[in-house]
CSV table of C-alpha atoms in Angstrom, one decimal:
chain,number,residue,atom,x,y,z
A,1,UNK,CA,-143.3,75.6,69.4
A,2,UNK,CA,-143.9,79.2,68.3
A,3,UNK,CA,-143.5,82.2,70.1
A,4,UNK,CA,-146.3,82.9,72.5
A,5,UNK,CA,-147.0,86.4,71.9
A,6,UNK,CA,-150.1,86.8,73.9
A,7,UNK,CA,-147.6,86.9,76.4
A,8,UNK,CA,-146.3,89.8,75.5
A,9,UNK,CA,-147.9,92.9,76.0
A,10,UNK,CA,-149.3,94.0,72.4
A,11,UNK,CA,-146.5,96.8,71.4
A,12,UNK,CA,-143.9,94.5,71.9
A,13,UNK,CA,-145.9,91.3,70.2
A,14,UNK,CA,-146.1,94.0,67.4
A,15,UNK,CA,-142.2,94.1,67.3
A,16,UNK,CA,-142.4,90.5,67.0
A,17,UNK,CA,-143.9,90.2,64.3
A,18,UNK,CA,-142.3,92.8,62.4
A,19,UNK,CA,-139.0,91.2,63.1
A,20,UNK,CA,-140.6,88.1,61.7
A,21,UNK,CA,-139.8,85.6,64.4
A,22,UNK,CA,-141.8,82.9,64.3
A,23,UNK,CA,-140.7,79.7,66.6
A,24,UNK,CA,-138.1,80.9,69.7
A,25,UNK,CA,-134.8,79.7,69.6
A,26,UNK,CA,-133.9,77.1,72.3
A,27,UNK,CA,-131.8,79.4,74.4
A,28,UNK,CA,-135.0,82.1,73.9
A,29,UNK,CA,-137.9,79.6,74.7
A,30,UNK,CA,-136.2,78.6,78.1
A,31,UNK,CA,-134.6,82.2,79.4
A,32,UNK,CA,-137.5,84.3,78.0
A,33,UNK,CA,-140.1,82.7,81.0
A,34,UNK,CA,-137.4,82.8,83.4
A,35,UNK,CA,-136.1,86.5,82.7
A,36,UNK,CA,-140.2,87.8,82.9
A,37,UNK,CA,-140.4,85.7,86.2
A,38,UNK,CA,-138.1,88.2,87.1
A,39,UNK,CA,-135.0,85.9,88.4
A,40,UNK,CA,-131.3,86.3,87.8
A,41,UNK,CA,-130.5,84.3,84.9
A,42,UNK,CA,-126.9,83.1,83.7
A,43,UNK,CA,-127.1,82.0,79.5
A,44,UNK,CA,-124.7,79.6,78.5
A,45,UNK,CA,-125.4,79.6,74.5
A,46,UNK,CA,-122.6,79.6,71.3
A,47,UNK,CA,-122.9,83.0,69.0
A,48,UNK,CA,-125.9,82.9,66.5
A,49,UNK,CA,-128.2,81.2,68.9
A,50,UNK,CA,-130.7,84.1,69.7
A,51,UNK,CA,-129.7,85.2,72.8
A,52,UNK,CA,-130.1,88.5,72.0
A,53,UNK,CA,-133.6,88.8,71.8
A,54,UNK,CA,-134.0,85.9,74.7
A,55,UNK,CA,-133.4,89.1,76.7
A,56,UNK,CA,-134.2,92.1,74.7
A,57,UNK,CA,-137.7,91.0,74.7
A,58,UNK,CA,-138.4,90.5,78.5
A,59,UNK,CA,-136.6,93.7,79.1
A,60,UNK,CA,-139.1,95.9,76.5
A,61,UNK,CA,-141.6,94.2,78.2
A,62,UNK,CA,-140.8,95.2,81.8
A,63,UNK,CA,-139.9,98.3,80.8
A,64,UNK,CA,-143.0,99.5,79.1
A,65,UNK,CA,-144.4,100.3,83.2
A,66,UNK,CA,-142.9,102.6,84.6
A,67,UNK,CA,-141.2,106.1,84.3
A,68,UNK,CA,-139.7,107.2,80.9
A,69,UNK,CA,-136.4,109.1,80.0
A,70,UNK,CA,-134.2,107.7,82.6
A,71,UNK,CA,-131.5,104.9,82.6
A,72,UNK,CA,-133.4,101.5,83.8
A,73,UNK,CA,-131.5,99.2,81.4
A,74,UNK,CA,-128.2,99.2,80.8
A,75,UNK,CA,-126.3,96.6,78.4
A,76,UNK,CA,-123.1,95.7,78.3
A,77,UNK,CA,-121.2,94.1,75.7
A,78,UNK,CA,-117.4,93.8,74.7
A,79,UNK,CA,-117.0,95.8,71.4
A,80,UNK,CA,-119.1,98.4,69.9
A,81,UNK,CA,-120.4,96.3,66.4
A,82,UNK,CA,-122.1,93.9,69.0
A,83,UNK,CA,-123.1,97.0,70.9
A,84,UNK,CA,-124.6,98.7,67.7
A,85,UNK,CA,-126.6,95.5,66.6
A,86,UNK,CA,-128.0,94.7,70.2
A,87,UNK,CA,-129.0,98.5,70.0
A,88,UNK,CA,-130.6,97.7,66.5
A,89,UNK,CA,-132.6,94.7,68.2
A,90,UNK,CA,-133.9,96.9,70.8
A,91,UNK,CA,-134.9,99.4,68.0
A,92,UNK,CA,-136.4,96.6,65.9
A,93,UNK,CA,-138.0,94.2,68.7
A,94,UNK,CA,-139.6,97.9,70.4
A,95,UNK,CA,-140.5,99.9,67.6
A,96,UNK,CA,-144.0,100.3,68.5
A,97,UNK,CA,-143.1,100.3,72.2
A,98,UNK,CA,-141.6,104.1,72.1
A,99,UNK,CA,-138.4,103.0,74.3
A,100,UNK,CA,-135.4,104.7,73.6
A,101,UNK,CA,-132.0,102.9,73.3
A,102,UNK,CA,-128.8,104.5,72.6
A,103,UNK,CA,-124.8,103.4,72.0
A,104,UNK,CA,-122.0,104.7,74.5
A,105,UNK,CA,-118.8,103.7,73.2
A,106,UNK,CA,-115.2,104.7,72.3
A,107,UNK,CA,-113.7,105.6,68.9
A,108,UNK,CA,-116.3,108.4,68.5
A,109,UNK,CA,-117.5,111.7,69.6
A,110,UNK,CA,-118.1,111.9,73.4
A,111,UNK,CA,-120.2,115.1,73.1
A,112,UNK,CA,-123.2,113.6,70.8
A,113,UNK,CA,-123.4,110.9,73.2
A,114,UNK,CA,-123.6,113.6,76.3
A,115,UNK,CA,-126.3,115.5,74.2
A,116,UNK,CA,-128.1,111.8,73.4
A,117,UNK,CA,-128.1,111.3,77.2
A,118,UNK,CA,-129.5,114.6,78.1
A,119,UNK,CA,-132.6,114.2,75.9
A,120,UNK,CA,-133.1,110.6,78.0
A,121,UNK,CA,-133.3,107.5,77.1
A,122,UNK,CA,-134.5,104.0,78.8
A,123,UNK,CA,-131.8,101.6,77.6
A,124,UNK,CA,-128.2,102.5,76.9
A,125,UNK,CA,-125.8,99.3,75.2
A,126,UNK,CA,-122.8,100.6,75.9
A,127,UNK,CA,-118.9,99.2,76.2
A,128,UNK,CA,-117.2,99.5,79.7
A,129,UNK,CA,-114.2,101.7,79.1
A,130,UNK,CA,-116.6,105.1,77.6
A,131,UNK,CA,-119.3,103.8,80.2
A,132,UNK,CA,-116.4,104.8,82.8
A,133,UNK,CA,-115.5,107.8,81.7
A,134,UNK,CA,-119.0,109.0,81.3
A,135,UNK,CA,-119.6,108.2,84.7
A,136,UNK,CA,-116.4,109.7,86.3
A,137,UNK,CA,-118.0,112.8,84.1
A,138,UNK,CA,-120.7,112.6,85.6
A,139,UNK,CA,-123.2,113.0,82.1
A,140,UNK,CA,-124.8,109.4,82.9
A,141,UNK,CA,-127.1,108.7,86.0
A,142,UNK,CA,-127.5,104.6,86.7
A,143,UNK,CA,-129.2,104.9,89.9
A,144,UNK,CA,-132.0,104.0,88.2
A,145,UNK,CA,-130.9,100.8,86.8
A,146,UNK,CA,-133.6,98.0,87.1
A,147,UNK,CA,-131.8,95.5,84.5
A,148,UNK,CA,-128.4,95.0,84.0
A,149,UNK,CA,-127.3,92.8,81.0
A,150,UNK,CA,-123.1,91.6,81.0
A,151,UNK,CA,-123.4,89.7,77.2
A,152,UNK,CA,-120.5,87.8,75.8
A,153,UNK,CA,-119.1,87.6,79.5
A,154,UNK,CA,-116.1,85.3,78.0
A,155,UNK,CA,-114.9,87.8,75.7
A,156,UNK,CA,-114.7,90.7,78.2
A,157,UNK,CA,-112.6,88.6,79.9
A,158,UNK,CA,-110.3,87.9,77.2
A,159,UNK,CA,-110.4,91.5,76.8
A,160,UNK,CA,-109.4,92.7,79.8
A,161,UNK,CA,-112.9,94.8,80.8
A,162,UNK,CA,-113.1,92.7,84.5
A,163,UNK,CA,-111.8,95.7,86.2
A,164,UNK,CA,-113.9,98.0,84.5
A,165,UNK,CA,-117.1,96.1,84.7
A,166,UNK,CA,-116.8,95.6,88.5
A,167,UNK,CA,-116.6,99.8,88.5
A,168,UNK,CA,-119.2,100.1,86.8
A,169,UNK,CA,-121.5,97.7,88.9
A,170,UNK,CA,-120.7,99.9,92.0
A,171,UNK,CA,-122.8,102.9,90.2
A,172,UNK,CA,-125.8,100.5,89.8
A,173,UNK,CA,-128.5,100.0,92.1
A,174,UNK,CA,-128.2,96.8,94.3
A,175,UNK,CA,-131.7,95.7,93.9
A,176,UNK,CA,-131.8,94.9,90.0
A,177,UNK,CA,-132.0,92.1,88.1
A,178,UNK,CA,-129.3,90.8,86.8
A,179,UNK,CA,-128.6,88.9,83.5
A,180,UNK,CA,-125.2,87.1,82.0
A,181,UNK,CA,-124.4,85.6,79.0
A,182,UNK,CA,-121.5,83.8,77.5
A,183,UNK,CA,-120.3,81.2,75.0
A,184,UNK,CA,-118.4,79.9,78.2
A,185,UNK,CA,-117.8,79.7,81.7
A,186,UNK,CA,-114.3,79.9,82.6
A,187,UNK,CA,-113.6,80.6,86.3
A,188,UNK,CA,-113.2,83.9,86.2
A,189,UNK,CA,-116.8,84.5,84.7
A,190,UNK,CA,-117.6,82.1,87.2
A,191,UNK,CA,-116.4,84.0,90.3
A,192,UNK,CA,-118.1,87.1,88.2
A,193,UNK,CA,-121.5,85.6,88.7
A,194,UNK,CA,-121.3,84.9,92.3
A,195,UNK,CA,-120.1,88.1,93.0
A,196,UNK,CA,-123.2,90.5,90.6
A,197,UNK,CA,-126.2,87.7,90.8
A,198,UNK,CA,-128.1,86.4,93.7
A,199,UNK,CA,-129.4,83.2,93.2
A,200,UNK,CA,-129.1,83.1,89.6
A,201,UNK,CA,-130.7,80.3,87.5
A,202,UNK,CA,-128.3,78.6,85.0
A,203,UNK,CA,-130.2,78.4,81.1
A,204,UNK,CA,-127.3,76.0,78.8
A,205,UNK,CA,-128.1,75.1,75.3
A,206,UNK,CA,-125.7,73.3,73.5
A,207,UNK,CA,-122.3,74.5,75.0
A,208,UNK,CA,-120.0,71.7,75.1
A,209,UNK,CA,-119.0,72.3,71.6
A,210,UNK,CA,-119.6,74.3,68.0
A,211,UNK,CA,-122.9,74.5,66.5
A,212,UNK,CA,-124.1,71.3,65.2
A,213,UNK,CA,-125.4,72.5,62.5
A,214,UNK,CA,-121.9,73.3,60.7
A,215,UNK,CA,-120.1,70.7,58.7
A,216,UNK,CA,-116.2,70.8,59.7
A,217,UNK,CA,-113.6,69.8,57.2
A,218,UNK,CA,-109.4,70.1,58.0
A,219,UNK,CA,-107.3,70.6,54.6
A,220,UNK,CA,-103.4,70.2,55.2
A,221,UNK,CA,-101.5,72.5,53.8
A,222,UNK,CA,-97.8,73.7,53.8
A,223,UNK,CA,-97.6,77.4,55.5
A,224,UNK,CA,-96.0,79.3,52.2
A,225,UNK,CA,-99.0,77.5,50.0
A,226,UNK,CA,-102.1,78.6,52.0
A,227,UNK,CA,-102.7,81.4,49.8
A,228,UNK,CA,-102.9,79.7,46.1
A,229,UNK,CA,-105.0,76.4,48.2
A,230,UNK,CA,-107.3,78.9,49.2
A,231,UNK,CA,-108.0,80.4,45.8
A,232,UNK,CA,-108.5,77.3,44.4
A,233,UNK,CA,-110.6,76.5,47.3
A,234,UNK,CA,-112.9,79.2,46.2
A,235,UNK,CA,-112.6,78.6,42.7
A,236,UNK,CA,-114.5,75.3,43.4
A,237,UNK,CA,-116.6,76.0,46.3
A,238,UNK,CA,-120.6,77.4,46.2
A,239,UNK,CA,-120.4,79.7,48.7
A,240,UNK,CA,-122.9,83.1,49.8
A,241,UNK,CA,-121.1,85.4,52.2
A,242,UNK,CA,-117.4,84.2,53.3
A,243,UNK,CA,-115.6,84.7,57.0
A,244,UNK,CA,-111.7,84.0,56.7
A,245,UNK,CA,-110.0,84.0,59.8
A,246,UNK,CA,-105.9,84.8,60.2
A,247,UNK,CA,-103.9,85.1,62.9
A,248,UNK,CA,-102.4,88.7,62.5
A,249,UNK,CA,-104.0,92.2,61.5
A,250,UNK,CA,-100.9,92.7,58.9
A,251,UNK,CA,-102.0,89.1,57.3
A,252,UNK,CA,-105.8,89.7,57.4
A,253,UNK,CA,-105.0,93.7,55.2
A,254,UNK,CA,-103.0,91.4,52.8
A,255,UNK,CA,-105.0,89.0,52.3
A,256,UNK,CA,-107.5,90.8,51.8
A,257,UNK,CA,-105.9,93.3,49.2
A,258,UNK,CA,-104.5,89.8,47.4
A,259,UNK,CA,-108.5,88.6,47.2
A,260,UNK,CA,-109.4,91.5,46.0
A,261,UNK,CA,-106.6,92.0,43.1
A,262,UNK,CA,-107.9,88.1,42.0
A,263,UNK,CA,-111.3,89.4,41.5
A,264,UNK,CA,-113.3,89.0,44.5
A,265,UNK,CA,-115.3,91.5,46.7
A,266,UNK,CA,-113.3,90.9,49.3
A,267,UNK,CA,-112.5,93.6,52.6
A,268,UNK,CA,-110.2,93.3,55.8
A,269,UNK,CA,-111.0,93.9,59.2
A,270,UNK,CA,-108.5,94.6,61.6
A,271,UNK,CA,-107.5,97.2,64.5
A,272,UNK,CA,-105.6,99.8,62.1
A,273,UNK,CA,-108.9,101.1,60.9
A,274,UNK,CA,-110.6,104.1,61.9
A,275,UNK,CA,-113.8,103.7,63.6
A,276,UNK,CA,-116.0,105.4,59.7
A,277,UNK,CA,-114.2,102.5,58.1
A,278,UNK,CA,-114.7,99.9,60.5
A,279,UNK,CA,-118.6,100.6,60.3
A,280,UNK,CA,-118.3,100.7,56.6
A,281,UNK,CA,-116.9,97.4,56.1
A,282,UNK,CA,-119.4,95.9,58.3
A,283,UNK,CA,-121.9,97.7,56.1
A,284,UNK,CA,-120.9,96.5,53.0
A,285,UNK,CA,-120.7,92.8,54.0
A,286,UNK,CA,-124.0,92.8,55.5
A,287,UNK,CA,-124.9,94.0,52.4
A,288,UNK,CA,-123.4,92.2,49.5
A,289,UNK,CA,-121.0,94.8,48.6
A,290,UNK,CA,-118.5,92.5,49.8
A,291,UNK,CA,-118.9,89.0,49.2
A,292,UNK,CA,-115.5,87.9,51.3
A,293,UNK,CA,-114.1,89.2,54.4
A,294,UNK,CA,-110.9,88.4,56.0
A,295,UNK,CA,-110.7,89.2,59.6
A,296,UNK,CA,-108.5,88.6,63.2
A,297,UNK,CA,-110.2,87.2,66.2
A,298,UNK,CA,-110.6,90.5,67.6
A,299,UNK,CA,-111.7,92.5,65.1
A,300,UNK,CA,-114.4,90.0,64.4
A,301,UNK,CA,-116.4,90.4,67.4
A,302,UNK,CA,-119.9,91.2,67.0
A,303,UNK,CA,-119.9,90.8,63.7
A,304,UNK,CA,-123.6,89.5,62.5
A,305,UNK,CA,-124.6,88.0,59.6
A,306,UNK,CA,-126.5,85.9,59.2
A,307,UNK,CA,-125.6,84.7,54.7
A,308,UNK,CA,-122.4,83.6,56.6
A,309,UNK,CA,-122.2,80.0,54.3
A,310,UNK,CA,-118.4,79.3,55.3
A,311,UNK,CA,-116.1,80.0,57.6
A,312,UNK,CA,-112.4,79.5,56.5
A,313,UNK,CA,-109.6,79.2,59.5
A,314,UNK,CA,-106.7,80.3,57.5
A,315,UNK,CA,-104.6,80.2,60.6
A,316,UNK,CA,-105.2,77.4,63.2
A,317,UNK,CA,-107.0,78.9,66.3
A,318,UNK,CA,-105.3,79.2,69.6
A,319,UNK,CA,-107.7,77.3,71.7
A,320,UNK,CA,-111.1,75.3,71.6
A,321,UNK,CA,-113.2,78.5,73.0
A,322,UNK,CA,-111.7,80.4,69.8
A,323,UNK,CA,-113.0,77.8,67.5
A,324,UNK,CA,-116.0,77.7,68.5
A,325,UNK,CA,-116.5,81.5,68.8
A,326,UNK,CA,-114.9,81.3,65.1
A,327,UNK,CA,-117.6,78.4,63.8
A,328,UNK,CA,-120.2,80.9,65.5
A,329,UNK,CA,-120.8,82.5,62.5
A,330,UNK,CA,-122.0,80.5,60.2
A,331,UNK,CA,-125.1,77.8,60.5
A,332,UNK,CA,-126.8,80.8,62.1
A,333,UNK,CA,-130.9,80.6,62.8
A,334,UNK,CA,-130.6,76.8,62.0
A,335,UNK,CA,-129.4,77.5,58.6
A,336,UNK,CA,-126.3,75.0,57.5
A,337,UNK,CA,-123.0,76.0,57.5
A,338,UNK,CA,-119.4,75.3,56.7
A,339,UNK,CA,-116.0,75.5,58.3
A,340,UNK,CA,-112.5,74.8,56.7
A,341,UNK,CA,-109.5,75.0,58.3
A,342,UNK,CA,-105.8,75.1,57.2
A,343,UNK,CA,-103.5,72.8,59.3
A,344,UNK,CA,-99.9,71.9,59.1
A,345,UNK,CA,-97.9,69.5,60.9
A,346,UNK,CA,-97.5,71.9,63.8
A,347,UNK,CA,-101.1,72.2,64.3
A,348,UNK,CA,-101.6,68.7,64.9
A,349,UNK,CA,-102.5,69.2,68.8
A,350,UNK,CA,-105.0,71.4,68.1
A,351,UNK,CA,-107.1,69.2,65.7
A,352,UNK,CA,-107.1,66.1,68.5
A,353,UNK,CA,-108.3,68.5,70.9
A,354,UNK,CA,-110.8,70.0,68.3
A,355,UNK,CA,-111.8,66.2,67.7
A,356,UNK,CA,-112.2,65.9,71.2
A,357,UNK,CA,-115.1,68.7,71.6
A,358,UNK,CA,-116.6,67.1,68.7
A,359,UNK,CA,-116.5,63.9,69.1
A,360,UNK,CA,-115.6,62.7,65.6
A,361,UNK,CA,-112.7,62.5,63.5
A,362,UNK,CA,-112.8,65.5,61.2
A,363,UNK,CA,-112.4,64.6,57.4
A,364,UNK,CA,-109.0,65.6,55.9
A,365,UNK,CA,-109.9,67.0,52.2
A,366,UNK,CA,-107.2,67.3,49.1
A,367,UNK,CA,-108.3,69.3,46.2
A,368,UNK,CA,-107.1,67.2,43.1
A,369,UNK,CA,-107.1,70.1,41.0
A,370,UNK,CA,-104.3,71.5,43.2
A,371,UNK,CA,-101.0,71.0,41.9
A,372,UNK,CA,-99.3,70.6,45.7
A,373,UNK,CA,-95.8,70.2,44.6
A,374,UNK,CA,-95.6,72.5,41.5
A,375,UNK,CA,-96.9,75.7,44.1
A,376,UNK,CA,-94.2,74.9,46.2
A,377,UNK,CA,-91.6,75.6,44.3
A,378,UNK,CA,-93.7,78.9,43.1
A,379,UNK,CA,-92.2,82.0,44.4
A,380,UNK,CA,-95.3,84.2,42.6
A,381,UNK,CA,-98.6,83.2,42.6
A,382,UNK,CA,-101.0,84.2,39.6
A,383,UNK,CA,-104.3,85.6,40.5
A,384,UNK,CA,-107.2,83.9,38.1
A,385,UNK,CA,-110.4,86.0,38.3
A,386,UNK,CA,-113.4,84.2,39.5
A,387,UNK,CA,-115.8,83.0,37.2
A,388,UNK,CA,-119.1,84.8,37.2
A,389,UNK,CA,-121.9,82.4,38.4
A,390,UNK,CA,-125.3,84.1,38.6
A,391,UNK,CA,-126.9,84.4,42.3
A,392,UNK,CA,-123.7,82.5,44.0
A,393,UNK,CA,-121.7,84.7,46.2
A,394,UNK,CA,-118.0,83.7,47.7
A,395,UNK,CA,-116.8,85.5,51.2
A,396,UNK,CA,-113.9,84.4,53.7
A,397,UNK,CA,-113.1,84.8,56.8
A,398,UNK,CA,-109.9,84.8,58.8
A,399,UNK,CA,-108.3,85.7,62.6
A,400,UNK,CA,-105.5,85.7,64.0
A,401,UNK,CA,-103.8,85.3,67.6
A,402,UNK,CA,-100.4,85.4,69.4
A,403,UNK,CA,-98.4,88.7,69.7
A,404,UNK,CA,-100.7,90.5,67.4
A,405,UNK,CA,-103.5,89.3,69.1
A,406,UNK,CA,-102.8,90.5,72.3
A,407,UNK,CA,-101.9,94.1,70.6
A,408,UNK,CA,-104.9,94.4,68.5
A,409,UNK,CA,-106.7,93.9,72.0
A,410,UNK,CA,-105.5,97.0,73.4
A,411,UNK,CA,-106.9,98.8,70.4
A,412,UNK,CA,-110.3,97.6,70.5
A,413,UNK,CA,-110.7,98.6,74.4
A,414,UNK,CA,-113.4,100.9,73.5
A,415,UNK,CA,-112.6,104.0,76.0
C-alpha cells in the first residue's frame, strides 16, 4: 500500500513527497482516515512506528482552511528533543503549506518565545510546565484550539505532567478534536482519555510487546566486569550508530568519558547538562559526529534516529514498559535492529518477565574472546583503541533508573 496522496490536498502531498515517504506505516495507514474523518482517536503504537506524521499530516491538512496566525493546533509532548523534532515534522511534512509551527519549552529564553507568539503562528509543540506559565502570563491565546495532540501519554505520566496537562485542557476550547498517543495504556492514561475525548476510536499496532523487528540477546555478566565485556563487545560487533542505556546520570558521564578515552566517538546524555549542550549532543549523534551515546531513561526521551543499529542495556531496566521504550530505538522504519542486555543473577526476574512479553526464550551469548575470570581479578582496565573499519560505525546506548531516576525527572520537567 502506498500513500494515497490525492487525498491530500496538493501543498501537503508536496510535503510528502519531499519527506520521501512512500508506503504509510501501519499505525499511519489506519489513524490517518480516522483523524481526517474528524473523530477522536487514541494511538496505541511502540516509538519508531510513524506516529508522528499519522497525525501531523491530517492536522496540515485541516488546517490549510481557515484563518491564519492564531493558535488552532497545539501539541503536547513530554520533553523538548521530542518537542523539537515533532516541530521539524511539521516544518518538513508543510513546507509548501505556509503553516507556522513553533517550540514552547523550558530551559530557554521565555522572551523569544513571547516575541515568536506575537508574530502568530498556527501550531505550537510545546511541553506542559512553560505552556503553563505562558498561559498564567497571559502571552498565549488557545481559545482558538481546533486540535489538541497529548503524544507519548505514558511518559507524561511517568513524569509527573498529569496535573499540568489537565490545566492546560481548561484553557482549550471544548469543541476540538482530540488526539492521544502512547506506547501504553496504564490506568491513569486510561482515566485521561475518558475524561479529554468523547467517543474516541482506539488505533493499536503492535503493542503487546517490543518491535518485532529487533533481534534480543541477554549476556551475563558480573556487575564490576560490565565495562571491559562491553568493549570487547564492540570490538567484535558491526554496528552504525549505538544507544547504551545505564541506570544513573553519574554512570552514563563516566561511561561515556571511559568510551571516549578507548577511542570511540562516544557522548553522554544526562540531566547535568545545560540545555546548548543537550542540543549539541543530539546534533552530533544524528550526525555522525558521535558514533556512541550513552544515555539514562530520561534523558533519552525523544531522541530520534533513525542509524540506531543496537541498543545496549548496560543496566537492566526497571520494568517491561521501560524495555520496550528502550528497544524503541532501534529497527526504526522497518529497518533491523539489535538489543543486548547485561544481566546478573539479581536480574533474573526481569528476563522471565521480558520472556514473557516476548514469548520466547532470549539467547544467552558468551564472548569466547573474553577472558571472564582473568577481568575479575582486574582492578584497572586497559582501553584498546578501536580498529578503523571503513564505512562501519559503533554507538551505545545506556539508562538508568531508581533514585537517580526519579531525580533526573525533576530536572527534565520542562518549566
Amino acid at each position: 500500500m502506498k500513500f494515497k496522496i490525492v487525498a491530500f490536498h496538493p501543498q501537503v502531498a508536496d510535503g510528502v513527497r519531499a519527506a520521501r515517504y512512500l508506503t504509510p506505516t501501519p499505525i499511519q495507514a489506519k489513524a490517518i482516515p480516522l483523524i481526517m474523518q474528524g473523530h477522536d482517536v487514541v494511538g496505541l503504537a511502540h516509538t519508531g512506528t510513524g506516529k508522528t506524521a499519522a497525525f501531523v499530516l491530517p492536522i496540515l491538512q485541516r488546517l490549510l482552511a481557515g484563518r491564519r496566525r492564531q493558535v488552532r493546533a497545539l501539541v503536547i509532548a513530554p520533553t523538548r528533543e521530542l518537542a523539537e523534532q515533532i516541530h521539524e515534522a511539521f516544518g518538513t511534512l508543510g513546507c509548501r503549506t505556509g503553516l507556522r509551527s513553533i517550540t514552547v519549552y523550558g530551559g530557554v529564553g521565555f522572551s523569544p518565545q513571547v516575541d515568536k507568539l506575537k508574530h502568530g503562528a498556527e501550531i505550537v509543540v510545546a511541553c506542559p510546565g512553560r505552556l503553563l506559565d505562558h498561559l498564567n502570563q497571559g502571552t498565549i491565546d488557545l481559545s482558538n484550539v481546533e486540535v489538541l495532540v497529548l503524544d507519548e501519554s505514558d511518559r507524561m505520566f511517568d513524569m509527573g505532567f498529569l496535573p499540568d496537562i489537565r490545566k492546560v485542557i481548561k484553557h482549550v476550547p471544548a469543541k476540538r478534536q482530540t488526539l492521544l498517543f502512547s506506547a501504553t495504556m496504564p490506568a491513569e492514561i486510561l482515566h485521561l482519555a475518558h475524561e479529554v475525548l468523547q467517543a474516541p476510536v482506539t488505533v493499536q499496532v503492535n503493542t503487546t510487546g517490543p518491535a518485532s523487528n529487533v533481534s534480543h540477546r541477554l549476556y551475563p555478566v558480573e556487575q564490576h566486569l560490565k565495562t571491559p565485556l562491553l568493549l570487547e563487545l564492540l570490538r567484535h560487533t558491526d554496528t552504525e550508530s549505538v544507544l547504551i542505556f545505564t541506570r544513573t546520570k553519574h554512570r552514563a558521564k563516566r561511561l561515556g568519558e571511559q568510551l571516549e578515552r578507548a577511542g570511540y566517538r562516544a557522548t553522554s546524555l544526562q540531566g547535568n547538562l545545560s540545555q546548548a549542550r543537550r542540543q549539541a549532543v543530539m546534533n552530533g549523534f544524528r550526525n555522525g559526529t558521535f558514533q556512541i551515546l550513552v544515555a539514562t531513561d530520561i534523558a533519552a526521551r525523544g531522541i530520534d534516529v533513525t542509524q540506531i543499529s543496537h541498543v545496549i542495556n548496560y543496566d537492566m531496566p526497571d520494568t517491561i514498559d521501560a524495555y520496550t521504550h528502550r528497544i524503541g530505538r532501534t529497527g526504526r522504519n522497518t529497518k533491523r535492529g539489535d538489543a543486548f542486555t547485561f544481566f546478573t543473577s539479581e536480574d533474573e526476574d526481569m528476563v522471565r518477565r521480558i520472556e514473557g512479553v516476548l514469548r520466547t526464550k532470549v539467547k544467552r551469548c558468551l564472548l569466547s574472546s573474553f577472558d571472564y575470570q582473568k577481568a575479575a581479578v582486574s582492578r584497572h582496565i586497559e582501553f584498546a583503541r578501536p580498529v578503523c573499519q571503513p564505512q562501519r560505525r559503533r554507538e551505545k546506548k545506556i539508562t538508568e533508573s531508581s533514585r537517580e531516576h526519579f531525580k533526573e525527572s525533576q530536572f527534565f520537567r520542562h518549566r
